[in-house]
XYZ file of C-alpha atoms in Angstrom:
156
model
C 1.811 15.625 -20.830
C 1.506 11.722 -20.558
C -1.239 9.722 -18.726
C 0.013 9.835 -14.637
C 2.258 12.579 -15.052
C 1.743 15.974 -13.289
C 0.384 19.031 -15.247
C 2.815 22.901 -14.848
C -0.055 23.809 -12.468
C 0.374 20.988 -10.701
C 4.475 21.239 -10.945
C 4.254 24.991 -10.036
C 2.453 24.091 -7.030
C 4.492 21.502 -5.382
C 8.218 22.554 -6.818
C 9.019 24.583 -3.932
C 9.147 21.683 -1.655
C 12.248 19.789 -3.776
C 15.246 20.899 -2.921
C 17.468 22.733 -5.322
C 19.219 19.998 -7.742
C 22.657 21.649 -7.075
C 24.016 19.737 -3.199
C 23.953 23.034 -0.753
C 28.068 22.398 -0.379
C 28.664 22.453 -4.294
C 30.305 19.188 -4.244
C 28.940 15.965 -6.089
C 26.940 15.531 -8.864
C 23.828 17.597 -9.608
C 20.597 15.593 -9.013
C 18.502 14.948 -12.080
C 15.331 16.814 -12.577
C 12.663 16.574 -9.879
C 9.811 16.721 -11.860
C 11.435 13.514 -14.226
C 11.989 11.836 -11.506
C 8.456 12.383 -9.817
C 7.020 11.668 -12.735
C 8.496 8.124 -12.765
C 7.763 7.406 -9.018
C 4.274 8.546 -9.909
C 3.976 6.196 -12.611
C 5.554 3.298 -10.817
C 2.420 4.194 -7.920
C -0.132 4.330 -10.207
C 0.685 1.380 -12.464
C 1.746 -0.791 -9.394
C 5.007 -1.761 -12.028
C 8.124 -3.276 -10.349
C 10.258 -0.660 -10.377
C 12.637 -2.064 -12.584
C 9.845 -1.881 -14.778
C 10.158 2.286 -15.057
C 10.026 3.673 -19.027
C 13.472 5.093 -20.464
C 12.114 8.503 -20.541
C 12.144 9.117 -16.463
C 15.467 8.587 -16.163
C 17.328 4.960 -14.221
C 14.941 3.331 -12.097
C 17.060 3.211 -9.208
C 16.974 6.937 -9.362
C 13.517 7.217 -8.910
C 13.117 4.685 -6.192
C 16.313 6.023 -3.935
C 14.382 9.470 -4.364
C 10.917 8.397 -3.360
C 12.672 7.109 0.299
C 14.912 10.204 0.245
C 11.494 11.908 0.122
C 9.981 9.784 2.677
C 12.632 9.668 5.093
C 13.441 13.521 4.830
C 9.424 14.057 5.332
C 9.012 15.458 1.828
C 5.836 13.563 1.267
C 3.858 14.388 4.602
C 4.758 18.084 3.616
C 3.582 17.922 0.451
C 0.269 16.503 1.627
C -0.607 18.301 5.011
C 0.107 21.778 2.995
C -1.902 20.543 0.241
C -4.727 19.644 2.567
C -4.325 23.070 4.734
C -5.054 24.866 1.239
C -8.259 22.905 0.774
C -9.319 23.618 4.702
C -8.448 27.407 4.207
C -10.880 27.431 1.535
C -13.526 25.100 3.078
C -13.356 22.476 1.087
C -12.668 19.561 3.452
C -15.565 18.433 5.344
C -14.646 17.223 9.016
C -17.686 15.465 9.679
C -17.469 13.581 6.684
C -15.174 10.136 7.421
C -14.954 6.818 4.865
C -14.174 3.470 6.238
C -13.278 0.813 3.407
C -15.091 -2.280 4.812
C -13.913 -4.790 2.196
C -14.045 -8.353 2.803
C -11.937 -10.690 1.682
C -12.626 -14.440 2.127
C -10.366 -16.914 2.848
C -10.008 -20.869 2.060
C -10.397 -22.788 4.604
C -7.197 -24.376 4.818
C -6.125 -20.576 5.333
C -7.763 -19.791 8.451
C -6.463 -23.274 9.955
C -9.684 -25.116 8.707
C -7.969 -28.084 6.887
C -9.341 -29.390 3.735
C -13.369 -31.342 3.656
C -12.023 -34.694 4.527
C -9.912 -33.566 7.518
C -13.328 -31.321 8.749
C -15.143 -34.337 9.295
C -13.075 -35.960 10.710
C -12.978 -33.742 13.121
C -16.192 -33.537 14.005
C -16.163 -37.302 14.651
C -17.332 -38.772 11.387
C -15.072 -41.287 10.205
C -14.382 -41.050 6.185
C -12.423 -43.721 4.922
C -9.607 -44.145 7.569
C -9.633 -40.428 9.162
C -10.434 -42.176 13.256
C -8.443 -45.427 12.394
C -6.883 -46.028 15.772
C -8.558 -43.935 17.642
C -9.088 -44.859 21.415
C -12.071 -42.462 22.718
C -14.387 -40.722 20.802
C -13.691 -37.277 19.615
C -14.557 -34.526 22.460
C -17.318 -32.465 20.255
C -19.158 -35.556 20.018
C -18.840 -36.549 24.515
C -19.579 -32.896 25.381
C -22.898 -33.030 22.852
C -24.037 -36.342 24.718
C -22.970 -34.537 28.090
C -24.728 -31.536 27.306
C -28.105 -33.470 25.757
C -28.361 -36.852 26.999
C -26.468 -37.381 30.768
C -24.237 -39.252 31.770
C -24.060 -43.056 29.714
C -25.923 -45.988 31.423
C -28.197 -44.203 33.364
């Protein structure tokens, strides 16, 4: 058994949700091996690979990735994992009152959240640099709402 792949416990467990490689009419092609073929999508998850990317030995990588939406479409995957889950409740093992929130944070440039870069900041805030207000008529409004708010009204 190779790193990522699935152990015959694990197999044993989860076979009877694939569906029989021969096509229920007889006609067509017999799929390839389930397990293969999960083993590759598993890989592909867990390695984050392109899928081109998949090793010889789990068969053509468009095999792998037409099954893994098969699965997904046909539900496949949410049966897998809410009978999976059931087992663990029957036998206590998941604890309801128990819930993880990931609370990463991931910060942004600047100029990603619409900030613009330094020079264009303060300009903004009504500091010239270089030519940033060339042109300009009125002052910006942050700095006429600051006198409004702090000083009054000009000339008086």
């Amino acid at each position: 058994m190779r790193r990522y792949e699935l152990s015959d416990r694990q197999w044993d467990r989860i076979a009877s949700f694939f569906q029989d490689p021969t096509h229920d009419d007889g006609r067509g092609r017999p799929w390839n091996d389930h397990r293969m073929v999960l083993n590759g999508i598993l890989w592909a998850l867990h390695t984050g690979a392109p899928w081109r990317d998949l090793p010889e030995r789990y068969g053509p990588w468009e095999t792998a990735f037409k099954a893994f939406n098969r699965w997904r479409e046909d539900g496949t995957w949410v049966r897998i994992v809410t009978s999976l889950l059931d087992e663990l409740d029957d036998k206590g093992q998941i604890y309801h009152d128990l819930w993880c929130i990931d609370g990463t944070v991931v910060r942004a440039s600047r100029a990603a959240a619409g900030g613009g870069k330094k020079g264009e900041r303060l300009a903004a805030a009504g500091r010239t640099q270089g030519d940033a207000n060339a042109g300009a008529a009125r002052p910006c409004a942050r700095a006429v709402a600051g006198r409004v708010r702090d000083q009054g009204p000009p000339g008086v």
